[in-house]
PDB file of C-alpha atoms in Angstrom:
ATOM      1  CA  UNK A 979      32.209  20.576 -51.372  1.00 50.00           C
ATOM      2  CA  UNK A 980      29.909  23.660 -49.741  1.00 51.00           C
ATOM      3  CA  UNK A 981      29.630  26.509 -51.949  1.00 58.00           C
ATOM      4  CA  UNK A 982      30.371  30.317 -50.234  1.00 62.00           C
ATOM      5  CA  UNK A 983      26.636  30.717 -49.505  1.00 64.00           C
ATOM      6  CA  UNK A 984      26.149  27.391 -47.848  1.00 66.00           C
ATOM      7  CA  UNK A 985      29.530  27.885 -45.855  1.00 67.00           C
ATOM      8  CA  UNK A 986      28.274  31.414 -44.953  1.00 63.00           C
ATOM      9  CA  UNK A 987      24.943  29.750 -43.468  1.00 68.00           C
ATOM     10  CA  UNK A 988      26.973  26.967 -41.601  1.00 74.00           C
ATOM     11  CA  UNK A 989      29.647  29.797 -39.885  1.00 77.00           C
ATOM     12  CA  UNK A 990      26.167  31.664 -38.712  1.00 75.00           C
ATOM     13  CA  UNK A 991      24.600  28.410 -37.195  1.00 78.00           C
ATOM     14  CA  UNK A 992      27.590  27.928 -35.197  1.00 80.00           C
ATOM     15  CA  UNK A 993      27.665  31.667 -33.743  1.00 80.00           C
ATOM     16  CA  UNK A 994      24.209  31.093 -33.074  1.00 76.00           C
ATOM     17  CA  UNK A 995      25.502  28.010 -30.727  1.00 81.00           C
ATOM     18  CA  UNK A 996      28.246  30.135 -29.041  1.00 82.00           C
ATOM     19  CA  UNK A 997      28.043  30.807 -25.651  1.00 79.00           C
ATOM     20  CA  UNK A 998      26.760  34.101 -24.269  1.00 75.00           C
ATOM     21  CA  UNK A 999      29.184  35.816 -21.737  1.00 76.00           C
ATOM     22  CA  UNK A1000      27.516  36.834 -18.641  1.00 71.00           C
ATOM     23  CA  UNK A1001      26.838  40.114 -17.596  1.00 63.00           C
ATOM     24  CA  UNK A1002      29.054  41.370 -14.538  1.00 64.00           C
ATOM     25  CA  UNK A1003      25.387  41.789 -12.783  1.00 55.00           C
ATOM     26  CA  UNK A1004      25.245  38.010 -13.322  1.00 59.00           C
ATOM     27  CA  UNK A1005      28.096  37.104 -10.892  1.00 64.00           C
ATOM     28  CA  UNK A1006      26.361  36.907  -7.022  1.00 59.00           C
ATOM     29  CA  UNK A1007      29.753  38.098  -5.686  1.00 63.00           C
ATOM     30  CA  UNK A1008      29.532  35.041  -2.952  1.00 61.00           C
ATOM     31  CA  UNK A1009      32.851  33.846  -4.296  1.00 66.00           C
ATOM     32  CA  UNK A1010      31.260  30.680  -5.745  1.00 66.00           C
ATOM     33  CA  UNK A1011      33.375  28.019  -7.204  1.00 66.00           C
ATOM     34  CA  UNK A1012      32.909  27.694  -9.792  1.00 68.00           C
ATOM     35  CA  UNK A1013      31.868  30.976 -10.936  1.00 74.00           C
ATOM     36  CA  UNK A1014      29.176  31.673 -13.868  1.00 71.00           C
ATOM     37  CA  UNK A1015      32.697  33.014 -15.677  1.00 78.00           C
ATOM     38  CA  UNK A1016      34.279  29.561 -14.854  1.00 77.00           C
ATOM     39  CA  UNK A1017      31.356  27.978 -16.507  1.00 76.00           C
ATOM     40  CA  UNK A1018      31.119  30.426 -19.429  1.00 79.00           C
ATOM     41  CA  UNK A1019      34.883  29.980 -20.376  1.00 83.00           C
ATOM     42  CA  UNK A1020      34.254  26.219 -20.117  1.00 81.00           C
ATOM     43  CA  UNK A1021      31.420  26.148 -22.484  1.00 81.00           C
ATOM     44  CA  UNK A1022      33.483  28.480 -24.529  1.00 85.00           C
ATOM     45  CA  UNK A1023      36.366  26.230 -24.995  1.00 85.00           C
ATOM     46  CA  UNK A1024      33.898  23.282 -25.767  1.00 84.00           C
ATOM     47  CA  UNK A1025      32.338  25.461 -28.764  1.00 84.00           C
ATOM     48  CA  UNK A1026      35.711  26.162 -29.882  1.00 86.00           C
ATOM     49  CA  UNK A1027      36.402  22.381 -30.050  1.00 85.00           C
ATOM     50  CA  UNK A1028      33.170  21.580 -31.118  1.00 84.00           C
ATOM     51  CA  UNK A1029      33.945  24.042 -34.037  1.00 85.00           C
ATOM     52  CA  UNK A1030      36.847  23.313 -35.091  1.00 85.00           C
ATOM     53  CA  UNK A1031      36.240  19.366 -35.488  1.00 84.00           C
ATOM     54  CA  UNK A1032      32.720  20.397 -37.181  1.00 83.00           C
ATOM     55  CA  UNK A1033      31.564  18.157 -34.744  1.00 81.00           C
ATOM     56  CA  UNK A1034      28.117  19.631 -32.965  1.00 79.00           C
ATOM     57  CA  UNK A1035      27.678  16.369 -30.806  1.00 76.00           C
ATOM     58  CA  UNK A1036      30.709  17.837 -28.525  1.00 75.00           C
ATOM     59  CA  UNK A1037      28.492  20.216 -27.269  1.00 73.00           C
ATOM     60  CA  UNK A1038      26.234  17.922 -25.561  1.00 64.00           C
ATOM     61  CA  UNK A1039      26.341  17.399 -21.902  1.00 51.00           C
ATOM     62  CA  UNK A1040      26.176  13.884 -20.084  1.00 42.00           C
ATOM     63  CA  UNK A1041      22.854  13.379 -18.416  1.00 41.00           C
ATOM     64  CA  UNK A1042      22.869  12.510 -14.761  1.00 41.00           C
ATOM     65  CA  UNK A1043      22.846   8.468 -14.549  1.00 38.00           C
ATOM     66  CA  UNK A1044      20.910   8.892 -11.302  1.00 45.00           C
ATOM     67  CA  UNK A1045      18.407  11.419 -10.054  1.00 56.00           C
ATOM     68  CA  UNK A1046      17.509  14.022 -12.894  1.00 51.00           C
ATOM     69  CA  UNK A1047      17.945  16.433 -10.402  1.00 52.00           C
ATOM     70  CA  UNK A1048      21.326  15.778  -8.948  1.00 64.00           C
ATOM     71  CA  UNK A1049      23.105  19.227  -8.818  1.00 71.00           C
ATOM     72  CA  UNK A1050      26.499  19.841 -10.797  1.00 69.00           C
ATOM     73  CA  UNK A1051      28.748  22.709 -10.167  1.00 67.00           C
ATOM     74  CA  UNK A1052      29.623  22.738 -13.618  1.00 66.00           C
ATOM     75  CA  UNK A1053      25.570  23.137 -14.895  1.00 73.00           C
ATOM     76  CA  UNK A1054      22.173  24.663 -14.234  1.00 78.00           C
ATOM     77  CA  UNK A1055      19.377  22.771 -14.245  1.00 81.00           C
ATOM     78  CA  UNK A1056      15.838  23.590 -14.804  1.00 81.00           C
ATOM     79  CA  UNK A1057      13.137  23.440 -11.723  1.00 84.00           C
ATOM     80  CA  UNK A1058       9.717  24.207 -11.714  1.00 85.00           C
ATOM     81  CA  UNK A1059       8.134  26.723  -9.066  1.00 87.00           C
ATOM     82  CA  UNK A1060       5.385  24.585  -7.478  1.00 89.00           C
ATOM     83  CA  UNK A1061       4.647  27.252  -4.820  1.00 89.00           C
ATOM     84  CA  UNK A1062       5.553  30.975  -3.945  1.00 86.00           C
ATOM     85  CA  UNK A1063       3.910  32.686  -0.441  1.00 86.00           C
ATOM     86  CA  UNK A1064       4.403  36.439   0.255  1.00 80.00           C
ATOM     87  CA  UNK A1065       5.580  36.637   3.809  1.00 80.00           C
ATOM     88  CA  UNK A1066       6.215  40.201   4.032  1.00 72.00           C
ATOM     89  CA  UNK A1067       6.064  43.409   1.519  1.00 72.00           C
ATOM     90  CA  UNK A1068       9.490  42.172   0.460  1.00 73.00           C
ATOM     91  CA  UNK A1069       9.866  38.515   1.366  1.00 78.00           C
ATOM     92  CA  UNK A1070       8.692  34.953  -0.572  1.00 81.00           C
ATOM     93  CA  UNK A1071       8.639  31.662   0.580  1.00 87.00           C
ATOM     94  CA  UNK A1072       9.188  29.780  -2.715  1.00 89.00           C
ATOM     95  CA  UNK A1073       9.353  26.315  -3.284  1.00 91.00           C
ATOM     96  CA  UNK A1074      10.819  24.285  -6.065  1.00 90.00           C
ATOM     97  CA  UNK A1075       9.250  21.356  -7.185  1.00 89.00           C
ATOM     98  CA  UNK A1076      11.968  17.997  -7.832  1.00 87.00           C
ATOM     99  CA  UNK A1077      11.091  15.100 -10.236  1.00 83.00           C
ATOM    100  CA  UNK A1078      10.706  11.578  -9.068  1.00 81.00           C
ATOM    101  CA  UNK A1079      10.153  12.766  -5.607  1.00 82.00           C
ATOM    102  CA  UNK A1080      14.382  13.260  -5.624  1.00 85.00           C
ATOM    103  CA  UNK A1081      16.112  14.505  -2.549  1.00 85.00           C
ATOM    104  CA  UNK A1082      18.167  17.961  -3.368  1.00 83.00           C
ATOM    105  CA  UNK A1083      21.502  16.392  -1.840  1.00 80.00           C
ATOM    106  CA  UNK A1084      22.976  19.225  -0.145  1.00 79.00           C
ATOM    107  CA  UNK A1085      24.463  18.955   3.274  1.00 74.00           C
ATOM    108  CA  UNK A1086      23.280  21.362   6.030  1.00 68.00           C
ATOM    109  CA  UNK A1087      24.965  24.241   5.464  1.00 67.00           C
ATOM    110  CA  UNK A1088      25.650  24.042   1.556  1.00 75.00           C
ATOM    111  CA  UNK A1089      23.698  26.414  -0.550  1.00 79.00           C
ATOM    112  CA  UNK A1090      22.976  26.407  -3.973  1.00 81.00           C
ATOM    113  CA  UNK A1091      23.107  28.852  -7.183  1.00 81.00           C
ATOM    114  CA  UNK A1092      19.774  29.945  -8.408  1.00 82.00           C
ATOM    115  CA  UNK A1093      19.513  31.933 -11.845  1.00 77.00           C
ATOM    116  CA  UNK A1094      16.937  33.760 -13.050  1.00 73.00           C
ATOM    117  CA  UNK A1095      15.258  36.653 -14.573  1.00 68.00           C
ATOM    118  CA  UNK A1096      13.689  39.432 -12.197  1.00 59.00           C
ATOM    119  CA  UNK A1097      11.365  42.234 -14.159  1.00 53.00           C
ATOM    120  CA  UNK A1098      13.192  41.381 -17.291  1.00 56.00           C
ATOM    121  CA  UNK A1099      16.741  41.561 -15.574  1.00 57.00           C
ATOM    122  CA  UNK A1100      18.538  37.867 -15.269  1.00 62.00           C
ATOM    123  CA  UNK A1101      20.573  37.650 -11.852  1.00 67.00           C
ATOM    124  CA  UNK A1102      22.021  34.736 -10.394  1.00 70.00           C
ATOM    125  CA  UNK A1103      22.345  34.172  -6.596  1.00 75.00           C
ATOM    126  CA  UNK A1104      23.585  31.670  -3.637  1.00 76.00           C
ATOM    127  CA  UNK A1105      21.056  30.741  -1.421  1.00 81.00           C
ATOM    128  CA  UNK A1106      20.696  28.182   1.484  1.00 82.00           C
ATOM    129  CA  UNK A1107      17.640  26.207   1.267  1.00 86.00           C
ATOM    130  CA  UNK A1108      15.529  26.200   4.264  1.00 86.00           C
ATOM    131  CA  UNK A1109      13.486  23.133   3.816  1.00 86.00           C
ATOM    132  CA  UNK A1110      14.597  19.734   5.426  1.00 83.00           C
ATOM    133  CA  UNK A1111      17.556  18.377   4.314  1.00 79.00           C
ATOM    134  CA  UNK A1112      16.081  14.850   3.413  1.00 84.00           C
ATOM    135  CA  UNK A1113      12.965  16.405   1.975  1.00 87.00           C
ATOM    136  CA  UNK A1114      11.936  14.911  -0.891  1.00 89.00           C
ATOM    137  CA  UNK A1115      10.282  16.223  -4.158  1.00 89.00           C
ATOM    138  CA  UNK A1116      10.663  19.721  -3.406  1.00 91.00           C
ATOM    139  CA  UNK A1117      13.294  22.107  -1.770  1.00 89.00           C
ATOM    140  CA  UNK A1118      12.468  25.802  -0.377  1.00 91.00           C
ATOM    141  CA  UNK A1119      13.958  29.020  -0.119  1.00 88.00           C
ATOM    142  CA  UNK A1120      13.167  32.622   0.998  1.00 83.00           C
ATOM    143  CA  UNK A1121      13.900  35.080  -1.131  1.00 80.00           C
ATOM    144  CA  UNK A1122      13.994  39.010   0.140  1.00 76.00           C
ATOM    145  CA  UNK A1123      14.478  42.061  -1.489  1.00 76.00           C
ATOM    146  CA  UNK A1124      13.792  45.938  -1.438  1.00 84.00           C
ATOM    147  CA  UNK A1125      14.407  48.432  -3.738  1.00 91.00           C
ATOM    148  CA  UNK A1126      16.847  51.561  -2.973  1.00 93.00           C
ATOM    149  CA  UNK A1127      17.490  54.769  -4.894  1.00 95.00           C
ATOM    150  CA  UNK A1128      20.602  56.799  -4.204  1.00 95.00           C
ATOM    151  CA  UNK A1129      21.254  60.288  -5.330  1.00 96.00           C
ATOM    152  CA  UNK A1130      24.170  62.018  -4.241  1.00 95.00           C
ATOM    153  CA  UNK A1131      25.888  65.235  -5.246  1.00 95.00           C
ATOM    154  CA  UNK A1132      29.703  65.914  -4.551  1.00 94.00           C
ATOM    155  CA  UNK A1133      30.569  64.815  -1.313  1.00 92.00           C
ATOM    156  CA  UNK A1134      26.929  63.410  -0.231  1.00 92.00           C
ATOM    157  CA  UNK A1135      28.345  60.558  -1.787  1.00 93.00           C
ATOM    158  CA  UNK A1136      30.465  59.777   1.327  1.00 91.00           C
ATOM    159  CA  UNK A1137      27.420  59.042   3.460  1.00 88.00           C
ATOM    160  CA  UNK A1138      26.428  56.404   0.877  1.00 92.00           C
ATOM    161  CA  UNK A1139      29.435  54.556   0.907  1.00 92.00           C
ATOM    162  CA  UNK A1140      28.476  52.754   4.269  1.00 89.00           C
ATOM    163  CA  UNK A1141      25.210  52.012   3.493  1.00 89.00           C
ATOM    164  CA  UNK A1142      26.194  50.513   0.142  1.00 92.00           C
ATOM    165  CA  UNK A1143      28.912  48.563   1.652  1.00 89.00           C
ATOM    166  CA  UNK A1144      26.900  47.340   4.744  1.00 86.00           C
ATOM    167  CA  UNK A1145      24.614  45.582   1.535  1.00 88.00           C
ATOM    168  CA  UNK A1146      26.939  44.436  -0.672  1.00 89.00           C
ATOM    169  CA  UNK A1147      28.802  43.066   2.217  1.00 86.00           C
ATOM    170  CA  UNK A1148      25.679  40.631   3.477  1.00 81.00           C
ATOM    171  CA  UNK A1149      25.160  37.768   1.600  1.00 74.00           C
ATOM    172  CA  UNK A1150      21.510  37.432   2.730  1.00 74.00           C
ATOM    173  CA  UNK A1151      20.555  41.142   2.003  1.00 81.00           C
ATOM    174  CA  UNK A1152      18.313  40.923  -1.103  1.00 82.00           C
ATOM    175  CA  UNK A1153      18.086  44.826  -1.602  1.00 88.00           C
ATOM    176  CA  UNK A1154      18.657  46.164  -4.801  1.00 91.00           C
ATOM    177  CA  UNK A1155      20.373  49.880  -5.040  1.00 94.00           C
ATOM    178  CA  UNK A1156      20.375  52.408  -8.055  1.00 95.00           C
ATOM    179  CA  UNK A1157      23.170  54.622  -7.016  1.00 97.00           C
ATOM    180  CA  UNK A1158      23.374  58.044  -8.923  1.00 97.00           C
ATOM    181  CA  UNK A1159      26.384  60.426  -8.315  1.00 96.00           C
ATOM    182  CA  UNK A1160      26.657  63.966  -9.352  1.00 96.00           C
ATOM    183  CA  UNK A1161      29.809  65.490 -10.121  1.00 96.00           C
ATOM    184  CA  UNK A1162      30.867  68.594 -12.463  1.00 95.00           C
ATOM    185  CA  UNK A1163      33.643  66.585 -14.343  1.00 94.00           C
ATOM    186  CA  UNK A1164      34.844  63.235 -14.616  1.00 94.00           C
ATOM    187  CA  UNK A1165      37.832  64.022 -12.974  1.00 93.00           C
ATOM    188  CA  UNK A1166      36.110  65.323 -10.159  1.00 94.00           C
ATOM    189  CA  UNK A1167      34.549  61.490  -9.141  1.00 94.00           C
ATOM    190  CA  UNK A1168      35.900  60.441  -6.349  1.00 91.00           C
ATOM    191  CA  UNK A1169      36.123  56.503  -5.238  1.00 92.00           C
ATOM    192  CA  UNK A1170      35.863  55.575  -8.896  1.00 91.00           C
ATOM    193  CA  UNK A1171      37.807  52.188  -7.787  1.00 91.00           C
ATOM    194  CA  UNK A1172      35.546  51.188  -4.922  1.00 93.00           C
ATOM    195  CA  UNK A1173      32.274  52.627  -7.099  1.00 93.00           C
ATOM    196  CA  UNK A1174      33.122  50.141 -10.036  1.00 91.00           C
ATOM    197  CA  UNK A1175      33.772  47.151  -7.470  1.00 91.00           C
ATOM    198  CA  UNK A1176      30.054  48.038  -6.358  1.00 93.00           C
ATOM    199  CA  UNK A1177      28.750  47.766  -9.689  1.00 91.00           C
ATOM    200  CA  UNK A1178      30.066  44.304 -10.308  1.00 89.00           C
ATOM    201  CA  UNK A1179      27.635  42.791  -7.827  1.00 89.00           C
ATOM    202  CA  UNK A1180      24.402  40.996  -9.109  1.00 85.00           C
ATOM    203  CA  UNK A1181      21.896  44.127  -7.274  1.00 89.00           C
ATOM    204  CA  UNK A1182      23.765  47.359  -7.872  1.00 93.00           C
ATOM    205  CA  UNK A1183      23.507  49.704 -10.499  1.00 93.00           C
ATOM    206  CA  UNK A1184      25.635  53.164 -11.020  1.00 95.00           C
ATOM    207  CA  UNK A1185      25.067  55.940 -13.011  1.00 96.00           C
ATOM    208  CA  UNK A1186      26.738  59.604 -12.652  1.00 96.00           C
ATOM    209  CA  UNK A1187      25.461  62.699 -13.908  1.00 96.00           C
ATOM    210  CA  UNK A1188      28.317  65.516 -14.848  1.00 96.00           C
ATOM    211  CA  UNK A1189      27.285  69.180 -14.959  1.00 94.00           C
ATOM    212  CA  UNK A1190      30.709  70.198 -16.784  1.00 93.00           C
ATOM    213  CA  UNK A1191      30.975  67.832 -19.527  1.00 91.00           C
ATOM    214  CA  UNK A1192      29.279  67.116 -22.861  1.00 89.00           C
ATOM    215  CA  UNK A1193      31.284  64.817 -24.981  1.00 90.00           C
ATOM    216  CA  UNK A1194      31.102  60.607 -24.211  1.00 90.00           C
ATOM    217  CA  UNK A1195      34.061  60.281 -26.219  1.00 89.00           C
ATOM    218  CA  UNK A1196      36.093  62.052 -24.026  1.00 89.00           C
ATOM    219  CA  UNK A1197      34.762  59.210 -21.139  1.00 90.00           C
ATOM    220  CA  UNK A1198      36.428  55.659 -20.672  1.00 90.00           C
ATOM    221  CA  UNK A1199      34.421  53.165 -22.515  1.00 90.00           C
ATOM    222  CA  UNK A1200      33.065  51.484 -19.344  1.00 88.00           C
ATOM    223  CA  UNK A1201      31.611  55.245 -18.275  1.00 92.00           C
ATOM    224  CA  UNK A1202      29.620  56.037 -21.468  1.00 90.00           C
ATOM    225  CA  UNK A1203      26.135  54.140 -21.194  1.00 90.00           C
ATOM    226  CA  UNK A1204      25.603  55.078 -17.508  1.00 93.00           C
ATOM    227  CA  UNK A1205      26.910  58.733 -17.493  1.00 94.00           C
ATOM    228  CA  UNK A1206      24.757  61.748 -18.182  1.00 95.00           C
ATOM    229  CA  UNK A1207      25.146  65.439 -18.732  1.00 96.00           C
ATOM    230  CA  UNK A1208      23.787  68.675 -17.238  1.00 94.00           C
ATOM    231  CA  UNK A1209      21.980  68.695 -14.011  1.00 93.00           C
ATOM    232  CA  UNK A1210      19.897  65.673 -12.170  1.00 95.00           C
ATOM    233  CA  UNK A1211      16.533  66.938 -12.938  1.00 93.00           C
ATOM    234  CA  UNK A1212      12.428  65.652 -13.290  1.00 94.00           C
ATOM    235  CA  UNK A1213      13.139  63.832 -16.397  1.00 94.00           C
ATOM    236  CA  UNK A1214      15.840  61.655 -15.246  1.00 94.00           C
ATOM    237  CA  UNK A1215      14.379  60.946 -11.934  1.00 95.00           C
ATOM    238  CA  UNK A1216      11.356  59.577 -13.168  1.00 94.00           C
ATOM    239  CA  UNK A1217      13.336  57.603 -15.909  1.00 93.00           C
ATOM    240  CA  UNK A1218      15.464  55.882 -12.742  1.00 93.00           C
ATOM    241  CA  UNK A1219      12.138  55.689 -10.700  1.00 93.00           C
ATOM    242  CA  UNK A1220      10.392  53.710 -13.644  1.00 90.00           C
ATOM    243  CA  UNK A1221      13.161  51.427 -14.382  1.00 88.00           C
ATOM    244  CA  UNK A1222      13.214  50.013 -10.755  1.00 87.00           C
ATOM    245  CA  UNK A1223      11.915  46.689 -10.024  1.00 80.00           C
ATOM    246  CA  UNK A1224       9.578  48.335  -7.410  1.00 82.00           C
ATOM    247  CA  UNK A1225       8.986  51.537  -5.803  1.00 85.00           C
ATOM    248  CA  UNK A1226      12.031  52.225  -4.205  1.00 90.00           C
ATOM    249  CA  UNK A1227      12.826  53.938  -0.922  1.00 90.00           C
ATOM    250  CA  UNK A1228      15.075  57.163  -1.960  1.00 92.00           C
ATOM    251  CA  UNK A1229      18.283  58.507  -0.055  1.00 93.00           C
ATOM    252  CA  UNK A1230      19.237  62.187  -0.916  1.00 94.00           C
ATOM    253  CA  UNK A1231      22.661  63.960   0.012  1.00 93.00           C
ATOM    254  CA  UNK A1232      23.970  66.855  -1.275  1.00 92.00           C
ATOM    255  CA  UNK A1233      23.617  70.649  -0.906  1.00 93.00           C
ATOM    256  CA  UNK A1234      20.581  72.206   0.610  1.00 92.00           C
ATOM    257  CA  UNK A1235      19.536  73.159  -2.981  1.00 94.00           C
ATOM    258  CA  UNK A1236      20.016  69.744  -4.253  1.00 94.00           C
ATOM    259  CA  UNK A1237      18.284  68.224  -1.543  1.00 93.00           C
ATOM    260  CA  UNK A1238      15.278  70.656  -2.137  1.00 93.00           C
ATOM    261  CA  UNK A1239      15.417  70.085  -5.809  1.00 94.00           C
ATOM    262  CA  UNK A1240      15.484  66.245  -5.452  1.00 95.00           C
ATOM    263  CA  UNK A1241      12.477  66.394  -2.923  1.00 93.00           C
ATOM    264  CA  UNK A1242      10.158  67.964  -5.266  1.00 93.00           C
ATOM    265  CA  UNK A1243      11.645  65.749  -8.223  1.00 94.00           C
ATOM    266  CA  UNK A1244      10.703  62.297  -5.715  1.00 94.00           C
ATOM    267  CA  UNK A1245       7.249  63.566  -5.213  1.00 93.00           C
ATOM    268  CA  UNK A1246       6.498  64.534  -8.619  1.00 93.00           C
ATOM    269  CA  UNK A1247       8.003  60.814  -9.630  1.00 92.00           C
ATOM    270  CA  UNK A1248       5.303  59.352  -7.521  1.00 91.00           C
ATOM    271  CA  UNK A1249       7.358  58.921  -4.094  1.00 89.00           C
ATOM    272  CA  UNK A1250       5.578  59.826  -0.816  1.00 83.00           C
ATOM    273  CA  UNK A1251       7.271  61.898   1.687  1.00 79.00           C
ATOM    274  CA  UNK A1252       7.845  58.774   3.869  1.00 75.00           C
ATOM    275  CA  UNK A1253       9.589  56.898   0.781  1.00 77.00           C
ATOM    276  CA  UNK A1254      12.923  59.149   0.846  1.00 74.00           C
ATOM    277  CA  UNK A1255      14.930  60.479   3.607  1.00 81.00           C
ATOM    278  CA  UNK A1256      17.546  63.508   3.161  1.00 79.00           C
ATOM    279  CA  UNK A1257      20.656  63.773   4.703  1.00 70.00           C
TER     280      UNK A1257
END
């Protein structure tokens, strides 16, 4: 029989093994089957069964009996990057090594889902290999991404919508988007449902600046971490630019006063005049 201290330690050990629920940004939005959330729920069910029976061996998966690189829709495999060439400012040609001169095993037109970290942010994305289907010992993909910072005030959000939707509707577009929408109150925010849907994409962040609100407790929980009070000013602009993975191109739309103020803030944040566009 375990004493209370041993039971606590055992419980803590099991909690350390519990699968971590993915963030919305980890879903590539490409309709993959299974999705990263499907995999999470399967792993969670496996963990719960192992915990109930106190048998940690149930957590271990079966290894492939053939090529160790054989793909499965159920699990992720680790591959080593053997070469990476920068083709343009935002496009990279990446080669991954496969062990034992294995072939990837995809048919033409099929894609695979890659998961990794970009500047500390874990992302997941579907890619179609550009290497020959019969390539042995490697596969290659083109990874392209840029950075877009959108600053909108009131109805200035409207011109941003088609730009944002064009990016998220295109499975090949790797552009990271940070959208900041400025309104007077939470109730005055329009297109809430659309903005929430867009924020679920792996490459979209949304923030709100409310000039006539001052209490996070009055906001829905899902808005509290991404809402600021007051006016969009120099300090927050520098924070947003600094949090981008690379120097962004900025789009600004709002009143004449808003666009003038944002132009000054962007210059002070290190963006040259050819790095932003004022609607």
